Coordinates of C-alpha atoms and ligand atoms in Angstrom, one line a residue:
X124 CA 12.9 -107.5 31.0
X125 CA 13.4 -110.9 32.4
X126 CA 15.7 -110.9 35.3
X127 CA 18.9 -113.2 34.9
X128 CA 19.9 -115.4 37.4
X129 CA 23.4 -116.0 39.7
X130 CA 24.1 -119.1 41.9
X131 CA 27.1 -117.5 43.3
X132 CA 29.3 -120.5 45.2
X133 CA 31.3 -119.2 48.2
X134 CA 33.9 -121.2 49.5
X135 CA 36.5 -120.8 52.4
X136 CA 39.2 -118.1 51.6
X137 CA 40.0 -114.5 52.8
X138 CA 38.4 -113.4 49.5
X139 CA 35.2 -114.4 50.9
X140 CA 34.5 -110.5 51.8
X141 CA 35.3 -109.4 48.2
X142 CA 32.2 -112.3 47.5
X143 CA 29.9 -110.4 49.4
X144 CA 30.6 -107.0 47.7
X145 CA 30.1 -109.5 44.4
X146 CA 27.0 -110.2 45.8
X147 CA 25.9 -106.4 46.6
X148 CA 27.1 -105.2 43.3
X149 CA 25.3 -108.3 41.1
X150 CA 22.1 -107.4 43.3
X151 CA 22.6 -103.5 42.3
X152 CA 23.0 -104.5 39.0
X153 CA 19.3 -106.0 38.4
X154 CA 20.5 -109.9 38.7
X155 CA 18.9 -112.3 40.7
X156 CA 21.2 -113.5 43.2
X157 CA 21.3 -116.8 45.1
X158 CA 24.2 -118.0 47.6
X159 CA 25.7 -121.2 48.4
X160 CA 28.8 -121.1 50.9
X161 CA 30.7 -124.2 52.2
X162 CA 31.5 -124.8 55.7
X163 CA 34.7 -122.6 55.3
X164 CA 33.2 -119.7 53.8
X165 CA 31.5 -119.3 57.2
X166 CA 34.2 -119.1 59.0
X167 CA 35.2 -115.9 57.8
X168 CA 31.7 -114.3 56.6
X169 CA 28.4 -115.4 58.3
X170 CA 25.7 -116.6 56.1
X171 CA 23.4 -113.3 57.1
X172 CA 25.8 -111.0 55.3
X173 CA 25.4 -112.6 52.1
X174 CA 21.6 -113.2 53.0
X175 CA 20.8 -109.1 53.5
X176 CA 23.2 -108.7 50.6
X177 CA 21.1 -110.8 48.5
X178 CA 17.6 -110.1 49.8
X179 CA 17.6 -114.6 49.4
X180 CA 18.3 -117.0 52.3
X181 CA 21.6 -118.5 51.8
X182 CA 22.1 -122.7 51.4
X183 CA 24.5 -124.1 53.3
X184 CA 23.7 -127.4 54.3
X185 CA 22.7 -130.0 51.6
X186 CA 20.5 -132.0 54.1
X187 CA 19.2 -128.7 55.7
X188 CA 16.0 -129.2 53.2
X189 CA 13.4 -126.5 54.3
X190 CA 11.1 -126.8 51.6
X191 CA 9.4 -130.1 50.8
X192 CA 8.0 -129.2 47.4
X193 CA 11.7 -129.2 46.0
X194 CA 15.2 -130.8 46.3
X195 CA 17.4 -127.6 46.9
X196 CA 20.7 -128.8 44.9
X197 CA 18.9 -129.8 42.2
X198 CA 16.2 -126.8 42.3
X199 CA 19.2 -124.1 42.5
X200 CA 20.8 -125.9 39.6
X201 CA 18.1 -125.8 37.4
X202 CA 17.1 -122.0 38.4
X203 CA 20.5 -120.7 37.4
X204 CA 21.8 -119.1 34.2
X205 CA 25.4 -118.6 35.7
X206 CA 26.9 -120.1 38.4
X207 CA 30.0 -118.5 39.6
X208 CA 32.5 -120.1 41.9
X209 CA 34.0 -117.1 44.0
X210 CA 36.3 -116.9 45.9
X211 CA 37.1 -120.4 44.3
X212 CA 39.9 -122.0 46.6
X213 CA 42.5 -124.8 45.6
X214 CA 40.3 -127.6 47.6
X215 CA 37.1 -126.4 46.0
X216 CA 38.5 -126.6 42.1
X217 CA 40.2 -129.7 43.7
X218 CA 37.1 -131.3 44.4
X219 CA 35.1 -129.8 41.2
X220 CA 37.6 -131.5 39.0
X221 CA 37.3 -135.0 40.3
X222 CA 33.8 -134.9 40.6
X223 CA 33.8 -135.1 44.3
X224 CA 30.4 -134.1 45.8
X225 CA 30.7 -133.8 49.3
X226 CA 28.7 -130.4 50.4
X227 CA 25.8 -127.6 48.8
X228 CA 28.4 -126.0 46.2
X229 CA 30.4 -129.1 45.0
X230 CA 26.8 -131.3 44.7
X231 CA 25.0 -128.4 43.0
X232 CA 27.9 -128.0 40.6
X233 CA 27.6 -131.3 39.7
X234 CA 23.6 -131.4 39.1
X235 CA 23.5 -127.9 36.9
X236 CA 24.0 -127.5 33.2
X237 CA 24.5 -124.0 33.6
X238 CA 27.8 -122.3 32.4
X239 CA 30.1 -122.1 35.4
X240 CA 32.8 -119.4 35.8
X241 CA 35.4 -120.0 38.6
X242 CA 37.5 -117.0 40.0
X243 CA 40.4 -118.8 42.0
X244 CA 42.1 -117.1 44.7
X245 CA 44.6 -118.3 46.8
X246 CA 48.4 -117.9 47.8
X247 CA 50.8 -117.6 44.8
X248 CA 52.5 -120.9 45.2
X249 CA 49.1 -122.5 45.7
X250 CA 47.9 -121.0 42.4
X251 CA 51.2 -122.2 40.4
X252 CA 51.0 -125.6 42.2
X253 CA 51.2 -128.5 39.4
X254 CA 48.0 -130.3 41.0
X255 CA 45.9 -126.9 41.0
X256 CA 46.7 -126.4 37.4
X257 CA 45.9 -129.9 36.3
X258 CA 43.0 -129.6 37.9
X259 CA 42.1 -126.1 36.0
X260 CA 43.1 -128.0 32.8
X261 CA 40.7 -130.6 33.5
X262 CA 37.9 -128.2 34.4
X263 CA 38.6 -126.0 31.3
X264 CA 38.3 -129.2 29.2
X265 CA 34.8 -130.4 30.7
X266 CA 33.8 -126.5 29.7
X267 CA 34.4 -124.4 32.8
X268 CA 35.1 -120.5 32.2
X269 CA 37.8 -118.8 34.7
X270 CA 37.9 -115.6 35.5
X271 CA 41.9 -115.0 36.3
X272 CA 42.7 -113.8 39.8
X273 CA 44.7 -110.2 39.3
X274 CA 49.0 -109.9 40.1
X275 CA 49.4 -108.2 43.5
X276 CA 49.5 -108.2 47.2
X277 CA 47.8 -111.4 49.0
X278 CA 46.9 -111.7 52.3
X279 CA 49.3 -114.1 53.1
X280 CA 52.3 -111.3 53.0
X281 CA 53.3 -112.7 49.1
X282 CA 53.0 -110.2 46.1
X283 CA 51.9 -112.5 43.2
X284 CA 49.4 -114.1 40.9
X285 CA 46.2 -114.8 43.1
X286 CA 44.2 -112.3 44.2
X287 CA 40.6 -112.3 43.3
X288 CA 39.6 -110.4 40.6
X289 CA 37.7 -107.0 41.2
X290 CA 34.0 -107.1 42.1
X291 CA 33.5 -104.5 39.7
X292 CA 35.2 -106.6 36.7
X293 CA 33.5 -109.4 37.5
X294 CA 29.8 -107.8 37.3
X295 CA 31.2 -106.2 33.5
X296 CA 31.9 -109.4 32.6
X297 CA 28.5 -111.6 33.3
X298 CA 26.9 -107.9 32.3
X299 CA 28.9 -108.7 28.7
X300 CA 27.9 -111.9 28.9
X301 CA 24.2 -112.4 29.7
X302 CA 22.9 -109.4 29.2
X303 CA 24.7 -108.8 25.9
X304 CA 22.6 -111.5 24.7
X305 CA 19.4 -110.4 26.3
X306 CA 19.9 -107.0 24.6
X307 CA 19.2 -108.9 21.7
X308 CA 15.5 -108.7 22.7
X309 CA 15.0 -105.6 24.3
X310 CA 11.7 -104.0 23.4
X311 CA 13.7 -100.6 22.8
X312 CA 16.9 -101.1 21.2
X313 CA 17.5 -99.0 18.7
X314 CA 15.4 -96.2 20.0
X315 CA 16.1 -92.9 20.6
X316 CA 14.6 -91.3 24.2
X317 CA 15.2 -88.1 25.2
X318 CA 13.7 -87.5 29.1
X319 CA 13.8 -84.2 31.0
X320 CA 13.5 -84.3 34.9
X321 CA 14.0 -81.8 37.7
X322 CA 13.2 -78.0 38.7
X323 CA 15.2 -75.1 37.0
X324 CA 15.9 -72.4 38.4
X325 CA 15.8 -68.6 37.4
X326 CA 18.0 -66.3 38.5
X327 CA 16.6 -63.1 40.3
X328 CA 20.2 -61.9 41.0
X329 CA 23.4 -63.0 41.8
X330 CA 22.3 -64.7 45.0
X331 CA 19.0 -65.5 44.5
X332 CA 16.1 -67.5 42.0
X333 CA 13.0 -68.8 41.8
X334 CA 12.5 -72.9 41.8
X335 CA 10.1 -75.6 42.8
X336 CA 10.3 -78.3 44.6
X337 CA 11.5 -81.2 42.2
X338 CA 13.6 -83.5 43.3
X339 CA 14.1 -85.1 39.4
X340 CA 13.1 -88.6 40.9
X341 CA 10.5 -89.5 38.7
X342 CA 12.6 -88.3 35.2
X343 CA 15.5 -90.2 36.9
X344 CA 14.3 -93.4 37.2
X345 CA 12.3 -93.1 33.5
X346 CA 15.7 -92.2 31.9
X347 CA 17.3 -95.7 34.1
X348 CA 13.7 -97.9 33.0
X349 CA 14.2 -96.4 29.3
X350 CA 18.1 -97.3 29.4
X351 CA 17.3 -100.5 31.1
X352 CA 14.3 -101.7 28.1
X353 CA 17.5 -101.0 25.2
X354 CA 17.2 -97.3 24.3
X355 CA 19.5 -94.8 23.7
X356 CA 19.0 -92.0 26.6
X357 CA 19.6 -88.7 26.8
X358 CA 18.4 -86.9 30.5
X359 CA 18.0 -83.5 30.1
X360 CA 18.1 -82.3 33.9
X361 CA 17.9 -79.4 36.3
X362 CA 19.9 -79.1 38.9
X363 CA 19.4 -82.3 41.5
X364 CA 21.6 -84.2 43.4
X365 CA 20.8 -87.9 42.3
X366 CA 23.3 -90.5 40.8
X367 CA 23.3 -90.8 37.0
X368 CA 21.7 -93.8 35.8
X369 CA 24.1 -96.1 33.8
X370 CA 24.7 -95.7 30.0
X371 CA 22.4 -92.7 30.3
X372 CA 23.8 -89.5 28.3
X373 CA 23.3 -86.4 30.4
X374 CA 22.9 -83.1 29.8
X375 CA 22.8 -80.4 32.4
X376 CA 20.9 -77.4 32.5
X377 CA 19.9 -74.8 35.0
X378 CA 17.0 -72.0 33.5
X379 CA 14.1 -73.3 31.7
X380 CA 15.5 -71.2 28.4
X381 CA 18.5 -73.7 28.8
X382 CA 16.6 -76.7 29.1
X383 CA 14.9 -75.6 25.7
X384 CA 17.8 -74.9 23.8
X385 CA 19.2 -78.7 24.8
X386 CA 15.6 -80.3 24.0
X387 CA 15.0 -78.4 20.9
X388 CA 18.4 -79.3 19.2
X389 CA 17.9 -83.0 20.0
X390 CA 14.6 -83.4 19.0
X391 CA 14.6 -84.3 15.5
X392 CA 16.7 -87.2 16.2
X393 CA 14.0 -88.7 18.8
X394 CA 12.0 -91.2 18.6
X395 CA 10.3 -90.5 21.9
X396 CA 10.3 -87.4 24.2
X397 CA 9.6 -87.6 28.1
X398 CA 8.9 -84.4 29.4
X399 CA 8.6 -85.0 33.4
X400 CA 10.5 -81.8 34.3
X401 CA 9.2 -78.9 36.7
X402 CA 10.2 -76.2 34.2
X403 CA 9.3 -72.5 35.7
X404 CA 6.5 -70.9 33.3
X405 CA 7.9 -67.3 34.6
X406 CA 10.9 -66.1 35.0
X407 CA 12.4 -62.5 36.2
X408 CA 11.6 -60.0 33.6
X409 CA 15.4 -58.5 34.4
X410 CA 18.0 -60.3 36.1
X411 CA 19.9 -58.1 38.3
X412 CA 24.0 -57.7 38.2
X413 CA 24.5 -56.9 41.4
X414 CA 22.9 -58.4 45.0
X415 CA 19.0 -56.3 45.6
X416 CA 19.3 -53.9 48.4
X417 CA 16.9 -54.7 50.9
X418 CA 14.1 -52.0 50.4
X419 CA 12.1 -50.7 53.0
X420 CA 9.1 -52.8 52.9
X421 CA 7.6 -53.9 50.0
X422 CA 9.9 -55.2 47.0
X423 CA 8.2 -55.8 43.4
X424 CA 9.5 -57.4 40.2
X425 CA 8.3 -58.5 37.5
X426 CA 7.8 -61.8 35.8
X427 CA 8.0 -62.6 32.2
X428 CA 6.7 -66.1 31.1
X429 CA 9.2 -68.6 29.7
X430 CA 8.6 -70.2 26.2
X431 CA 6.6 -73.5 26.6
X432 CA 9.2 -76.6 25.4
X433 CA 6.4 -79.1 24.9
X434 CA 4.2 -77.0 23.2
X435 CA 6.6 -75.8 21.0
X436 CA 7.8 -79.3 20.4
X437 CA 3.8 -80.6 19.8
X438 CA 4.3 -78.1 16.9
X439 CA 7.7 -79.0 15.5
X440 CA 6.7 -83.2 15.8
X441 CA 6.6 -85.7 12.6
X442 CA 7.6 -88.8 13.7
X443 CA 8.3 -88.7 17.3
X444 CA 5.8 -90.0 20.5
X445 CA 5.6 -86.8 22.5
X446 CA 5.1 -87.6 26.6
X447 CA 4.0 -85.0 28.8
X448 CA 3.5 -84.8 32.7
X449 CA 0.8 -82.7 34.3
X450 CA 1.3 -81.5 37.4
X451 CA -2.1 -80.6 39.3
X452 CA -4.2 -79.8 42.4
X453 CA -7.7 -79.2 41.1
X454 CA -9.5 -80.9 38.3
X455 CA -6.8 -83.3 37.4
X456 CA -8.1 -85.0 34.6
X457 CA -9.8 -81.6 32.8
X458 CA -6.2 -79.7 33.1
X459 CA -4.2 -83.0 32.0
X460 CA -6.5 -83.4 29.1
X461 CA -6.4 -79.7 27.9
X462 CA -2.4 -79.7 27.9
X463 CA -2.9 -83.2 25.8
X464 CA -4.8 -81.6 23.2
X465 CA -3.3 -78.0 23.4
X466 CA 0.3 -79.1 23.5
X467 CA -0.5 -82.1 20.9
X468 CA 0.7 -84.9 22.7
X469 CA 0.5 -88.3 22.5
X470 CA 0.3 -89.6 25.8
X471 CA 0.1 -87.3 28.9
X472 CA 0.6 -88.4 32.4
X473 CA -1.1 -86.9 35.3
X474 CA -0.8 -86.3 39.2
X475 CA -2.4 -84.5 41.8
X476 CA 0.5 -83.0 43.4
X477 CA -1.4 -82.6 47.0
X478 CA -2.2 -86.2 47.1
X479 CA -0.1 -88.2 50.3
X480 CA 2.4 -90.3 47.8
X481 CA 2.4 -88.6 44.9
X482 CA 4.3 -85.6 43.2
X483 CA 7.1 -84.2 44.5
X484 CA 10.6 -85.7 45.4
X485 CA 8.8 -88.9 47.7
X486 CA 9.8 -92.4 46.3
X487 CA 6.3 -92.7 45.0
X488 CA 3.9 -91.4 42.5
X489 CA 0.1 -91.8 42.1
X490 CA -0.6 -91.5 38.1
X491 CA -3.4 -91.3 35.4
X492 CA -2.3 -91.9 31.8
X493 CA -4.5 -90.2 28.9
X494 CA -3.8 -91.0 25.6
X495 CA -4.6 -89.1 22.3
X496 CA -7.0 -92.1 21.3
X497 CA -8.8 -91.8 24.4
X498 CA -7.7 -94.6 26.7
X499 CA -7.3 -93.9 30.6
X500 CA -5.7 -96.2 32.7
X501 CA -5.4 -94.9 36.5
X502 CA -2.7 -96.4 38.8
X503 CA -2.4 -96.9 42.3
X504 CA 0.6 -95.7 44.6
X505 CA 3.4 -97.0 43.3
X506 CA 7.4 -96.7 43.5
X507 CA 8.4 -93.7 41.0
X508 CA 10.5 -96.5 39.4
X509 CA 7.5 -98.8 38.6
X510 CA 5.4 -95.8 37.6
X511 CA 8.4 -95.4 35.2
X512 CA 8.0 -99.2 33.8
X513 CA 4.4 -98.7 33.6
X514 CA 4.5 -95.4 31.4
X515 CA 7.2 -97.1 29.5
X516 CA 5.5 -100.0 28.9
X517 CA 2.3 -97.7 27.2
X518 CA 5.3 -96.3 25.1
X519 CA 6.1 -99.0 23.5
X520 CA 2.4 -99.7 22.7
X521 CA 2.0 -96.4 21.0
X522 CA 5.5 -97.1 19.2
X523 CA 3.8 -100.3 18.1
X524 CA 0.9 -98.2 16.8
X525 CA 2.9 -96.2 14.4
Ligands
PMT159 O1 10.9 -84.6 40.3 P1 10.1 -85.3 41.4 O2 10.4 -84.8 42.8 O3 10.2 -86.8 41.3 O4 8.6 -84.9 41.1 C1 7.9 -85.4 40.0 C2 7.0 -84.3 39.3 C3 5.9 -83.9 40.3 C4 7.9 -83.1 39.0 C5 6.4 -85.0 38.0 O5 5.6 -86.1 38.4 C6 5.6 -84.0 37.2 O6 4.4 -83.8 37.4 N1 6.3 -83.2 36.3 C7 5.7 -82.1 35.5 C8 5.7 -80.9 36.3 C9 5.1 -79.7 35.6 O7 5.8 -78.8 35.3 O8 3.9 -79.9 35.2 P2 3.0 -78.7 34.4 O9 1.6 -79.2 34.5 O10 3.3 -77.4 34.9 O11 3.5 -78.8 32.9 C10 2.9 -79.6 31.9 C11 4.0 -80.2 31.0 O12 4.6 -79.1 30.2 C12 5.1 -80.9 31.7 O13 5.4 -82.0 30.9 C13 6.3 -79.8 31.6 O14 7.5 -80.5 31.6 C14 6.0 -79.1 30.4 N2 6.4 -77.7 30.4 C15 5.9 -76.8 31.3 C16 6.3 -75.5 31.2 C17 7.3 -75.1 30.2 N3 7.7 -73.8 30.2 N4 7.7 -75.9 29.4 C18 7.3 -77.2 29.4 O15 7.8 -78.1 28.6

């Protein structure tokens, strides 16, 4: 997906630190984010907050031109899909509405074509001042969006109309905005993915079960990719500890015969299935009720094999693209392509789990993706989330193919 991008303007107010959590949430949210802050903006924030915030170094000088290839106020205009004044002070809208272009943010206003937003904040009597609302009636008539400033306690001691708006509801609203219209495009709306990720774990007795070591990293950040490209998600997941990705649909599980019951009810309504859980192939044969007594040396149970989800679902499949992982430390590519063919899968993605970078709960993975018609494509160490874009991006080939 093609990243949008912000020019957020910063000028001089107390507000400025709600601008730099603006700037950390916009970031978080896959935006790319540029800062301009006037002289007063400084004064309360230094440019290197906003510049860590925004992985981008922050303009603050009009004449401070570092690159000769461009004209910065004019380059930043022309890069941005949305500029947003905030905090917007009195003397910034002031200066915006009579076309005064004295610094970085009032010149670059002036140069772009981009929608602007402006989120005022200032003192109440400020806000309702009949100079500041002329000026917002002029701005509103050349075009200019606000976003209000929210009722409530200001810094200045007064409880009124002029606090900045949330952070939070800013983000949901340029999210609405520009990405409501990249949506549009995505190259998975309107499918249906179901992903699994993570261990589970059997239970042995009350206290006690077998696991491995997954940390659901890698099914995590296919489910957020997935989510990301348009697609309906649902995450199927064992029991991990990692944040849920937005707009995904999650559904926990603990034993593999619970993860089978949620996949197998789901499935007929997929249009792709991502299997990159650890799912145990043996569980206890009995499950004890109470706490095992230690014995005097040797202690022996038994182990019963759990049913296989993705084999059972290679047999139930009509229309869906069926994903599977293999997880391996010997003969990669022979094991991988077995499961492929025994499991009847579509795509199967493999990784030696003893390789440095790759496998288990690390940020990275080291792949090879087999395909049903035969193609291999094998990746270098990458972050689990591009191995994620990468595996999706074969998806949508093979969705293509149908
Ligand atoms: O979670 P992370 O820490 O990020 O680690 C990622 C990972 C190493 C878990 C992942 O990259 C991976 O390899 N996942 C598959 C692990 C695995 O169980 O592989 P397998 O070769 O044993 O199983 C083959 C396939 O059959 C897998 O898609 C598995 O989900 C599926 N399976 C296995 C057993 C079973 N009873 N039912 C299944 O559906």
């Amino acid at each position: 997906m093609i990243k949008k991008n912000i020019l957020l303007c910063v000028s001089g107010g107390i507000a400025v630190y709600k601008g730099a959590a603006l700037t950390s949430k916009l970031t978080q949210a896959g935006f790319n984010v540029r800062v301009i802050m006037t002289k007063s903006a400084q004064e309360f924030v230094t440019p290197l907050t906003f510049q860590a915030l925004s992985r981008q170094a922050v303009y603050t000088d009009t004449f401070a031109e570092k690159d000769p290839q461009v004209i910065s106020h004019i380059d930043l205009a022309e890069w941005a899909d949305l500029i947003v004044v905030a905090p917007a002070t009195a003397n910034v809208i002031g200066k915006i509405a009579n076309g005064i272009a004295d610094d970085m943010l009032t010149t670059t206003l002036l140069a772009s074509t981009a929608p602007v937003w402006i989120a005022p904040a200032m003192n109440v009597h400020m806000y309702e001042h009949p100079a500041v609302r002329r000026n917002m009636e002029i701005l509103k008539d050349y075009g200019y969006s606000f976003v209000e400033p929210n009722e409530g306690y200001l810094a200045c001691g007064y409880v009124g109309k002029g606090r900045l708006a949330e952070p939070e509801e800013i983000v949901e609203k340029i999210k609405a905005a520009l990405l409501g219209e990249a949506q549009k495009d995505l190259p998975l709306k309107g499918r249906k993915i179901l992903v699994t990720a993570g261990p589970t774990k059997e239970l042995i007795d009350p206290v006690r079960y077998l696991t491995n070591r997954s940390s659901g990293k890698m099914g995590y950040s296919i489910a957020e990719e997935a989510s990301r490209l348009g697609a309906e998600v649902t995450l199927v997941s064992g029991p991990v500890s990692l944040p849920v990705p937005e707009k995904v649909n999650l559904v926990r599980v603990e034993s593999a015969e619970e993860m089978y019951n949620a996949v197998i009810a789901r499935f007929a309504e997929q249009d792709v299935v991502i299997k990159s859980a650890a799912v145990a192939d043996y569980r206890p044969s009995t499950v004890f009720d109470q706490k095992l007594k230690k014995q005097e040396s040797i202690l022996t149970f038994t182990l019963e094999k759990t049913k296989d989800i993705l084999k059972e679902l290679g047999k139930m499949k009509t229309h869906q693209i069926l994903v599977g992982f293999a997880a391996e430390t010997n003969d990669v590519e022979v094991y991988a392509m077995k499961k492929l063919k025994e499991k009847n899968l579509d795509l199967i993605v493999a990784n030696d789990v003893t390789e440095t970078g790759a496998g288990f709960e690390g940020d990275t993975n080291i792949v090879t993706l087999l395909d049903s018609n035969g193609h291999r494509e094998s990746l270098p160490i990458l972050s689990k989330n591009k191995v994620a874009q990468k595996i999706l991006e074969k998806v949508i080939e093979l969705l293509k193919g149908r």
